[in-house]
PDB file of C-alpha atoms in Angstrom:
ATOM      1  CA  UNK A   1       3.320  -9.372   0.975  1.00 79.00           C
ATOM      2  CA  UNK A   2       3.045  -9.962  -2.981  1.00 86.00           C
ATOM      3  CA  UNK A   3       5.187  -7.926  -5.170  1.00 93.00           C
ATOM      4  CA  UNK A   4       5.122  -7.542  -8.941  1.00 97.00           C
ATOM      5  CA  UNK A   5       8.391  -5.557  -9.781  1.00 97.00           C
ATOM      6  CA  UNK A   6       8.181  -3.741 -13.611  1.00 97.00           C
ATOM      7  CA  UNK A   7      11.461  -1.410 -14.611  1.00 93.00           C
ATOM      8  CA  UNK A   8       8.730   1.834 -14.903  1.00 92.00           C
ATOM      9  CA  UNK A   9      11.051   3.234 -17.983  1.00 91.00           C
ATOM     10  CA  UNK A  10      10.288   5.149 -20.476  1.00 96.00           C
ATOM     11  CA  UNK A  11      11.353   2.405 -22.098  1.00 97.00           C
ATOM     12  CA  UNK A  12      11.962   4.156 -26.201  1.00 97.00           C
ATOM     13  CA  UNK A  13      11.760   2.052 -29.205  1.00 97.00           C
ATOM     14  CA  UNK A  14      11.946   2.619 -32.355  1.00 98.00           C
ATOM     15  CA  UNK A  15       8.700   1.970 -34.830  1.00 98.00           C
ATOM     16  CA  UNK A  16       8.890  -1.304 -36.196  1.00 97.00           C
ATOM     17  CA  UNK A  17      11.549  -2.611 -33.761  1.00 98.00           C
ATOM     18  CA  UNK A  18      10.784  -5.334 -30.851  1.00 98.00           C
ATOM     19  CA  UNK A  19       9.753  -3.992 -27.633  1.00 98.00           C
ATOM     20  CA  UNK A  20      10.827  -6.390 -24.734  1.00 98.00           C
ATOM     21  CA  UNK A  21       9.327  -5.770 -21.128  1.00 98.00           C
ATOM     22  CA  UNK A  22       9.749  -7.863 -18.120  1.00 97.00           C
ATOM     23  CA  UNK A  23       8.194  -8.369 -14.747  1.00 97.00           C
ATOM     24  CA  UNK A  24       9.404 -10.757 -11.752  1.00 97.00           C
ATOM     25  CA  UNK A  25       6.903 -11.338  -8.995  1.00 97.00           C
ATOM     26  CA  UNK A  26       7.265 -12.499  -5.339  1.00 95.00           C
ATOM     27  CA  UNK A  27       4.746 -15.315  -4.600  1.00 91.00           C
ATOM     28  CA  UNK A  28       5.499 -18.550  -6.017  1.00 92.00           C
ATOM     29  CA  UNK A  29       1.818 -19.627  -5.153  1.00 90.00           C
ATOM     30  CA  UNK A  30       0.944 -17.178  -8.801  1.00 91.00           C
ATOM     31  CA  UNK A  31      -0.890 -19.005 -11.009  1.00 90.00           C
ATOM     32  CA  UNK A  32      -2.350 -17.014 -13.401  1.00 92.00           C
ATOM     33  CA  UNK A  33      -0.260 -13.555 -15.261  1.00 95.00           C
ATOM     34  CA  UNK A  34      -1.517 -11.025 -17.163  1.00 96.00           C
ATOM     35  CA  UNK A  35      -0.696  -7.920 -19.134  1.00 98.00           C
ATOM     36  CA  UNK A  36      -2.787  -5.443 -19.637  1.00 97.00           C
ATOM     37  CA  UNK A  37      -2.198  -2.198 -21.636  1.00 98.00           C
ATOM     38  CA  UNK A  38      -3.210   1.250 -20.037  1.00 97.00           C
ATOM     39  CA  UNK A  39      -3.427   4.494 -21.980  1.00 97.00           C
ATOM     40  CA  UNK A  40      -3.088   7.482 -20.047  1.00 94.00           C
ATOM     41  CA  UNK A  41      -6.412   8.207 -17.890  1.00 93.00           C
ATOM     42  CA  UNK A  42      -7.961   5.005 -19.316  1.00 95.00           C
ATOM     43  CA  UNK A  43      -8.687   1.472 -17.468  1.00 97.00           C
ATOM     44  CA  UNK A  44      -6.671  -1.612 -18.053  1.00 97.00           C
ATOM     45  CA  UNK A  45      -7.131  -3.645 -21.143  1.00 96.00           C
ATOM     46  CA  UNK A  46      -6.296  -7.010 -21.248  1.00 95.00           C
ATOM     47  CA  UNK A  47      -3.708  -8.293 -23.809  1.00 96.00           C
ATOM     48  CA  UNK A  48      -2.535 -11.296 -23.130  1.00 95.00           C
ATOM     49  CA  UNK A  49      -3.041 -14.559 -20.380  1.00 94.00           C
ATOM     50  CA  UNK A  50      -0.449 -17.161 -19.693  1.00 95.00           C
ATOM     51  CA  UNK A  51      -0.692 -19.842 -17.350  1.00 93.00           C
ATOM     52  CA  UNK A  52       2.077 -22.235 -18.061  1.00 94.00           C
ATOM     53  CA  UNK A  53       5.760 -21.906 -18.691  1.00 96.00           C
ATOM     54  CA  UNK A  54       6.607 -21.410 -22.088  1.00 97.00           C
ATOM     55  CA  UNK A  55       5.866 -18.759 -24.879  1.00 97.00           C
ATOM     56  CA  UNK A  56       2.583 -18.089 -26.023  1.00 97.00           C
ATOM     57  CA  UNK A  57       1.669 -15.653 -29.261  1.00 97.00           C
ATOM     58  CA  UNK A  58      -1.284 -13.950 -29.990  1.00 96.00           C
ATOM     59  CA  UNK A  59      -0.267 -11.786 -33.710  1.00 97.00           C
ATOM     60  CA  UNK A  60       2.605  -9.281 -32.764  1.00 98.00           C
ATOM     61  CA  UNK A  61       2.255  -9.744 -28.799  1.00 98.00           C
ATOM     62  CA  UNK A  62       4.398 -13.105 -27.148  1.00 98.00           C
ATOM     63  CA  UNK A  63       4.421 -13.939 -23.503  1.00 98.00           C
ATOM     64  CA  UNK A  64       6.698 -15.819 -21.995  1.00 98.00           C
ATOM     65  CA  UNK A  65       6.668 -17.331 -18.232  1.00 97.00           C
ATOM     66  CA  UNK A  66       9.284 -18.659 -16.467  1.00 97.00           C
ATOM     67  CA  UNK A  67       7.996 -20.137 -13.178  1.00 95.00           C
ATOM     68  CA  UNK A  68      11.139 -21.068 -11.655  1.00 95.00           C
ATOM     69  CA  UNK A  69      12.608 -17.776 -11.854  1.00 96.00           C
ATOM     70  CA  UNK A  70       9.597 -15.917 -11.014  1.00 96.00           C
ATOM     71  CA  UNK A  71       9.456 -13.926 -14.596  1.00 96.00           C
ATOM     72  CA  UNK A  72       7.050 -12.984 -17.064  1.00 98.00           C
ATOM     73  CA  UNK A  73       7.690 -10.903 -20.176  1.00 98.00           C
ATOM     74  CA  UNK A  74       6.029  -9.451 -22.725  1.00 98.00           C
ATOM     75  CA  UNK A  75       7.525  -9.087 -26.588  1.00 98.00           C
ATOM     76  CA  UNK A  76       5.778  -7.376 -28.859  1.00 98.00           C
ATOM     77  CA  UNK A  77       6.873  -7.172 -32.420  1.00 98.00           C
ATOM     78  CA  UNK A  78       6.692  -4.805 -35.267  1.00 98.00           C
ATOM     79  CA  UNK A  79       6.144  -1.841 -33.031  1.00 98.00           C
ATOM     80  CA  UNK A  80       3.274   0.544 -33.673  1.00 97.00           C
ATOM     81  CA  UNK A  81       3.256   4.430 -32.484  1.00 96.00           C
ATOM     82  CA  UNK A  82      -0.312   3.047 -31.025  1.00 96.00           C
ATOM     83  CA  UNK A  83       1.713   0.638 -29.082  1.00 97.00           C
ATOM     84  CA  UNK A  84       2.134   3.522 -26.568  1.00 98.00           C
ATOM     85  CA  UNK A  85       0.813   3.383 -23.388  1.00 98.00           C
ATOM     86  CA  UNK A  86       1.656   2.064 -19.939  1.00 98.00           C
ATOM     87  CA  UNK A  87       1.811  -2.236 -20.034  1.00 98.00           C
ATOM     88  CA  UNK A  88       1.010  -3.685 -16.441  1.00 98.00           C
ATOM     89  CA  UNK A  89       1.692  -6.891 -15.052  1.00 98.00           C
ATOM     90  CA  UNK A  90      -0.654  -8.787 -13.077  1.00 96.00           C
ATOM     91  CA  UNK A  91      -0.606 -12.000 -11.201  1.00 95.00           C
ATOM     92  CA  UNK A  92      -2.557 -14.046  -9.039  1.00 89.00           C
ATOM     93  CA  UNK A  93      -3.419 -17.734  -7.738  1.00 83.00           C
ATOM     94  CA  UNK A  94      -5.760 -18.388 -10.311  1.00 76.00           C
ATOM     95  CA  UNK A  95      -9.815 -18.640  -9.856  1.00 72.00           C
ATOM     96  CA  UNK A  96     -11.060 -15.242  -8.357  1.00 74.00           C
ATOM     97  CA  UNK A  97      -8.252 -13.838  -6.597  1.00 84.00           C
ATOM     98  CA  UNK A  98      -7.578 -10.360  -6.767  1.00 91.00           C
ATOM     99  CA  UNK A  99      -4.780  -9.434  -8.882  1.00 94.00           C
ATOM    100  CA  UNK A 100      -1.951  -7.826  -7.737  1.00 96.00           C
ATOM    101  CA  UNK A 101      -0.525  -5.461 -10.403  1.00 97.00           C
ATOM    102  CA  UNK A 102       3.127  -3.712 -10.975  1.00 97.00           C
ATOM    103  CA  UNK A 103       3.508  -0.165 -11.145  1.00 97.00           C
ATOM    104  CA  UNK A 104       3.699  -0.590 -14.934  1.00 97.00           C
ATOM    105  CA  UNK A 105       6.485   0.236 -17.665  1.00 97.00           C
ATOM    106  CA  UNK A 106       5.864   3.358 -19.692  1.00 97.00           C
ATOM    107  CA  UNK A 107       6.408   2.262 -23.047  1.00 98.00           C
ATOM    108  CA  UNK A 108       7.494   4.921 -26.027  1.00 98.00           C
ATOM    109  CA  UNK A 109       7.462   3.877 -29.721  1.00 97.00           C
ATOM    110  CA  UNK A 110       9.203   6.754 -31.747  1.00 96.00           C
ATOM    111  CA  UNK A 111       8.091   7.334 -35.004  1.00 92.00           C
TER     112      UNK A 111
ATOM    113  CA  UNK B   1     -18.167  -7.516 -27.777  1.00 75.00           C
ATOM    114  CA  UNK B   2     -19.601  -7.208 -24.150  1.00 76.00           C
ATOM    115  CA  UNK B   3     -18.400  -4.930 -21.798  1.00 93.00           C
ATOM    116  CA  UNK B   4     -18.248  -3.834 -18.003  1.00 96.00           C
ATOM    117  CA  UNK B   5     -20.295  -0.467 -17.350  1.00 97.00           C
ATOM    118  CA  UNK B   6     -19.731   2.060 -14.733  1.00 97.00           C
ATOM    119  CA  UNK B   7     -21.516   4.967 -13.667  1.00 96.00           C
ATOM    120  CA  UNK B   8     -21.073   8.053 -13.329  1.00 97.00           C
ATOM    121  CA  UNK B   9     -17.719   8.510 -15.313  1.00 97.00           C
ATOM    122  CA  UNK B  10     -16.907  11.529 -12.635  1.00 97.00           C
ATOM    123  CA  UNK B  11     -18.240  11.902  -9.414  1.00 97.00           C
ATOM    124  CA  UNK B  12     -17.324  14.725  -7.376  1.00 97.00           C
ATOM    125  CA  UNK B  13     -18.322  14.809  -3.609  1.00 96.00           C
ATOM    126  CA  UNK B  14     -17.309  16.840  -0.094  1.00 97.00           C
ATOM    127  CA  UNK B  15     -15.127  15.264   2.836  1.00 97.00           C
ATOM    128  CA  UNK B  16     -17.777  13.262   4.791  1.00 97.00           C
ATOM    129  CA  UNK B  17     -20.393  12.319   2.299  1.00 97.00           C
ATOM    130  CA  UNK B  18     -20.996   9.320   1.157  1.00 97.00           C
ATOM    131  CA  UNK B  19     -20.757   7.859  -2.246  1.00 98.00           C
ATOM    132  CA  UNK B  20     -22.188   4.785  -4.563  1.00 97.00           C
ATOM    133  CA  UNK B  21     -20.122   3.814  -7.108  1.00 98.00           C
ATOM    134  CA  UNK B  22     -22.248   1.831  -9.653  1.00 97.00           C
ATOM    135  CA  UNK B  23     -20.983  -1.101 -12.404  1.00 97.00           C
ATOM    136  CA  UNK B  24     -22.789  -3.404 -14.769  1.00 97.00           C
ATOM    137  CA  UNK B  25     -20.767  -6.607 -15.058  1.00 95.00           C
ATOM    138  CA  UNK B  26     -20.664  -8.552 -18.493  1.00 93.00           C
ATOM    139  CA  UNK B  27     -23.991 -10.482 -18.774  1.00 90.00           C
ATOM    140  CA  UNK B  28     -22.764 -13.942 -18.146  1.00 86.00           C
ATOM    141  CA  UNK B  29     -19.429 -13.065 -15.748  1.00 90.00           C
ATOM    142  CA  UNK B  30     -20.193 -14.620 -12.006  1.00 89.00           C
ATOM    143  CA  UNK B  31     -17.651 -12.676 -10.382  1.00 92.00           C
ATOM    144  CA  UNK B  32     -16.946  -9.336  -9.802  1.00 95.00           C
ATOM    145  CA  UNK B  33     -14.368  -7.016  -8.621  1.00 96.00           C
ATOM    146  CA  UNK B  34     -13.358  -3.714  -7.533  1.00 98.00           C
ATOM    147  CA  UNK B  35      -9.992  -1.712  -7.155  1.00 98.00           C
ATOM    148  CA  UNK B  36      -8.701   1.439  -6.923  1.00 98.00           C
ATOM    149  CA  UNK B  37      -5.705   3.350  -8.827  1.00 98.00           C
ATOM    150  CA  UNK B  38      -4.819   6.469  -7.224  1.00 97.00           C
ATOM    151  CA  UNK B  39      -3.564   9.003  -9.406  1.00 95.00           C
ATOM    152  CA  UNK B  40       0.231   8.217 -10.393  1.00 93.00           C
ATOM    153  CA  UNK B  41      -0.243   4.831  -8.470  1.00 96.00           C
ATOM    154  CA  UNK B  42      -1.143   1.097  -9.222  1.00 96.00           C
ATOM    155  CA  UNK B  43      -3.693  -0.529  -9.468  1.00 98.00           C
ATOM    156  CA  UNK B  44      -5.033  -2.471  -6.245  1.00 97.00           C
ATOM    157  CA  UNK B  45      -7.036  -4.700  -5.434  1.00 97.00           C
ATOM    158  CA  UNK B  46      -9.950  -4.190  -3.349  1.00 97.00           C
ATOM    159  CA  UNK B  47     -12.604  -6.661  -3.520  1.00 97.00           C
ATOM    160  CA  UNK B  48     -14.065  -9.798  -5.060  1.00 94.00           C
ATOM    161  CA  UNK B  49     -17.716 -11.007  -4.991  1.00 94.00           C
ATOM    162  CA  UNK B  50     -19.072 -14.171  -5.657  1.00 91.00           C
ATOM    163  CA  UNK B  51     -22.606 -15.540  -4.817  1.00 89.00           C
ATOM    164  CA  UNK B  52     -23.842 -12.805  -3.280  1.00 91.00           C
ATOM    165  CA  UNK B  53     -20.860 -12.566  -0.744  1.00 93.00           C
ATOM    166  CA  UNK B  54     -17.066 -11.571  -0.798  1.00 95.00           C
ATOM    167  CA  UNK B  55     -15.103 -13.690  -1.631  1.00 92.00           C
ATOM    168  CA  UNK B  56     -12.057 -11.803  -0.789  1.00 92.00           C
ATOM    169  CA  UNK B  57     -10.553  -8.795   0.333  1.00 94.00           C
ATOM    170  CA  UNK B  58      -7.842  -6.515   0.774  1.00 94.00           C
ATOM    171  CA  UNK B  59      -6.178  -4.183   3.722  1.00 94.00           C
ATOM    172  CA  UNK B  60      -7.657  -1.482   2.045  1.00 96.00           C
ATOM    173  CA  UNK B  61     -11.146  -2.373   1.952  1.00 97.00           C
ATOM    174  CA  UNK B  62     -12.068  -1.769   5.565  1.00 95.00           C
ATOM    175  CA  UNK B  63     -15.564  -0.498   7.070  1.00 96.00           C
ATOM    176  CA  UNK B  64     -15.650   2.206   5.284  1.00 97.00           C
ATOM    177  CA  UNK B  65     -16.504   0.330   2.171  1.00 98.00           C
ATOM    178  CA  UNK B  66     -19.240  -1.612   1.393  1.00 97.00           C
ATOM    179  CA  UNK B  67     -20.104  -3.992  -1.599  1.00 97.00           C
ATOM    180  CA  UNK B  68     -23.833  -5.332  -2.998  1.00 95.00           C
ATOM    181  CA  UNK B  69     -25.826  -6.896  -5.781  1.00 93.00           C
ATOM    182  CA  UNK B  70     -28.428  -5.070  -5.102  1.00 89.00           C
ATOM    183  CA  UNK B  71     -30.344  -7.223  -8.361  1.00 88.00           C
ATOM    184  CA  UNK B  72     -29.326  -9.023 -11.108  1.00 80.00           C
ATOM    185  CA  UNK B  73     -27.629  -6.477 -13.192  1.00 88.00           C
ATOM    186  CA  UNK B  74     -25.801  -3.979 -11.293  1.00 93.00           C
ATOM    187  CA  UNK B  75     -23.080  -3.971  -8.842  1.00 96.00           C
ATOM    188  CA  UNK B  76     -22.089  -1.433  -6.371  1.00 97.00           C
ATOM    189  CA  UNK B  77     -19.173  -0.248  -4.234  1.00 98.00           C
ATOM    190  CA  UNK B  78     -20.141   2.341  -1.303  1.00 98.00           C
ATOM    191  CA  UNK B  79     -17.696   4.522   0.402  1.00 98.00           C
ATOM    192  CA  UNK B  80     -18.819   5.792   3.841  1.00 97.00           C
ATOM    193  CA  UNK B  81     -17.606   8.867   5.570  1.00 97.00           C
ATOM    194  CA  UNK B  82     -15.138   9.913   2.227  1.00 97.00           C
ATOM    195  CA  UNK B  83     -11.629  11.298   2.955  1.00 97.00           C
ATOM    196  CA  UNK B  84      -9.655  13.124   0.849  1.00 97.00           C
ATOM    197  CA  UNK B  85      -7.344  10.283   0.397  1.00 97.00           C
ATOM    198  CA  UNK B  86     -10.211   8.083  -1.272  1.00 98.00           C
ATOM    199  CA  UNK B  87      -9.674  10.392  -4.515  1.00 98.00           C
ATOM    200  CA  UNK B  88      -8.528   7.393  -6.900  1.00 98.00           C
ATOM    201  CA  UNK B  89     -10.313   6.024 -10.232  1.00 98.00           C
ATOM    202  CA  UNK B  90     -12.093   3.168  -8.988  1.00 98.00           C
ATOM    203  CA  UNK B  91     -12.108   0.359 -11.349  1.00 98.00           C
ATOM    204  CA  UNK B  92     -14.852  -2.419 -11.258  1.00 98.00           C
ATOM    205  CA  UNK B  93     -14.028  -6.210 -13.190  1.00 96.00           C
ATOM    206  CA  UNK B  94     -15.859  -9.016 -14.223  1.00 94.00           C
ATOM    207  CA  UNK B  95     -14.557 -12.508 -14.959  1.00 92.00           C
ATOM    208  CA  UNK B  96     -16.398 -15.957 -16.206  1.00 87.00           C
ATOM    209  CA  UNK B  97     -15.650 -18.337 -14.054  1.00 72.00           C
ATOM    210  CA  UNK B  98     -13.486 -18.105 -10.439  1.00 57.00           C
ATOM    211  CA  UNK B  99     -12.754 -21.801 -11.827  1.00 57.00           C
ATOM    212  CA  UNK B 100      -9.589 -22.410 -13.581  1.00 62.00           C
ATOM    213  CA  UNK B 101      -8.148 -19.741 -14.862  1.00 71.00           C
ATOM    214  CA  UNK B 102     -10.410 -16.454 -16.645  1.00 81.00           C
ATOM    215  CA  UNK B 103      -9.076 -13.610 -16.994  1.00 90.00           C
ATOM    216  CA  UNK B 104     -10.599 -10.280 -15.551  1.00 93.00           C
ATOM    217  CA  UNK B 105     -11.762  -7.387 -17.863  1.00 94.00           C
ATOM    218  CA  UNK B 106     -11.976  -4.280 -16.633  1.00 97.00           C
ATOM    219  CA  UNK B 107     -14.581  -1.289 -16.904  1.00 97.00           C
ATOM    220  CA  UNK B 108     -14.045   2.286 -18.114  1.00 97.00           C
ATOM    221  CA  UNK B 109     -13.432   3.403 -14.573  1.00 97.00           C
ATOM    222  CA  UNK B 110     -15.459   6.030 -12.185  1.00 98.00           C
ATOM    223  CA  UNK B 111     -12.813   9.004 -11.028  1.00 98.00           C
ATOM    224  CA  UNK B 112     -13.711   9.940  -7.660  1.00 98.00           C
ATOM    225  CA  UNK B 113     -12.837  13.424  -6.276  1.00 98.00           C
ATOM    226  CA  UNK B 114     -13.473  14.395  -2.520  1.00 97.00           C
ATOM    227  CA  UNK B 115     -12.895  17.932  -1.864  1.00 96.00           C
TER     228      UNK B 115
END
């Protein structure tokens, strides 16, 4: 059985602050991981990809994959109020597998 | 920028009936997707479709439901005999390539109620 395990929060930061989320998941066959952003009663947008271990930026968002420890995480910098929304991790073994998504962390950026 | 359509945005049906859940991948995405988030739940997967066939799916995607391409535009997810429990938004994704590694973007979403 895959698992992708998210902390579901709230997680509260303050506006302009780092936000720092994290996700482990169970199959060590995952190639491919994902966050997407969800607003409440909307679908999944993507954010960012990353496929190798590392960091990898894209303006205030940074993922960073640890294969060997089975964790992904998602920084994102100079926090917006727009920045919340639900942020859901999602994994799979590359090409057209389904993905197999966390429960999500509820992210909160106080004004 | 492109994007995945589905229609209707709400669809509201009785116990029994069945429905046809419709989606409009992006123009030059080969694969396609479906899944389900019931309300308060996560997302899951339910399907993927490549070539005219699936390519994979889940536990959840039994006999009740039914996938087609019915021509070159649209894509379609059918639910047989509906249940109460089928009341989820039902999400359908397109992605490039099943090659490699594409990520999968993800239309507006069709909420389903059975009553």
């Amino acid at each position: 059985q895959k698992e992708v395990e998210q902390n579901s929060g709230p997680l509260s930061v303050p506006e302009g602050a780092i936000a720092s989320l994290n996700c482990t998941y169970s199959d060590r066959g995952s190639q491919s991981f994902f966050w997407y952003r969800q607003y409440s009663g909307k679908s999944p947008e993507l954010i960012m990809s990353i496929y190798s271990n590392g960091d990898k930026e894209d303006g205030r968002f940074t993922a960073q994959l640890n294969k060997a420890s089975q964790y992904v995480s998602l920084l994102i910098r100079d926090s917006q109020p727009s920045d919340s929304a639900t942020y859901l991790c999602a994994v799979n073994e590359g090409g057209a597998d389904g993905l197999t998504f966390g429960k999500g962390t509820h992210l909160i950026i106080q004004p | 920028e492109p994007e995945v359509t589905q229609t209707p945005s709400h669809q509201v049906t009785q116990m029994g009936q069945e429905v046809i859940l419709r989606c409009v991948p992006i123009s030059n995405h080969l694969y396609f997707y479906w899944y389900r988030q019931i309300l308060g739940q996560k997302v899951e997967f339910l399907v993927s479709f490549y070539n005219n066939e699936i390519s994979e799916k889940s536990e959840i995607f039994d006999d009740q439901f039914s996938v087609e391409r019915p021509d070159g535009s649209n894509f379609t997810l059918k639910i047989r005999s509906t249940k109460l429990e089928d009341s989820a938004m039902y999400f359908c994704a397109s992605s490039r390539v099943g090659q490699g590694n594409q990520p999968q973007h993800f239309g507006d979403g069709t909420r389903l109620s059975i009553l």
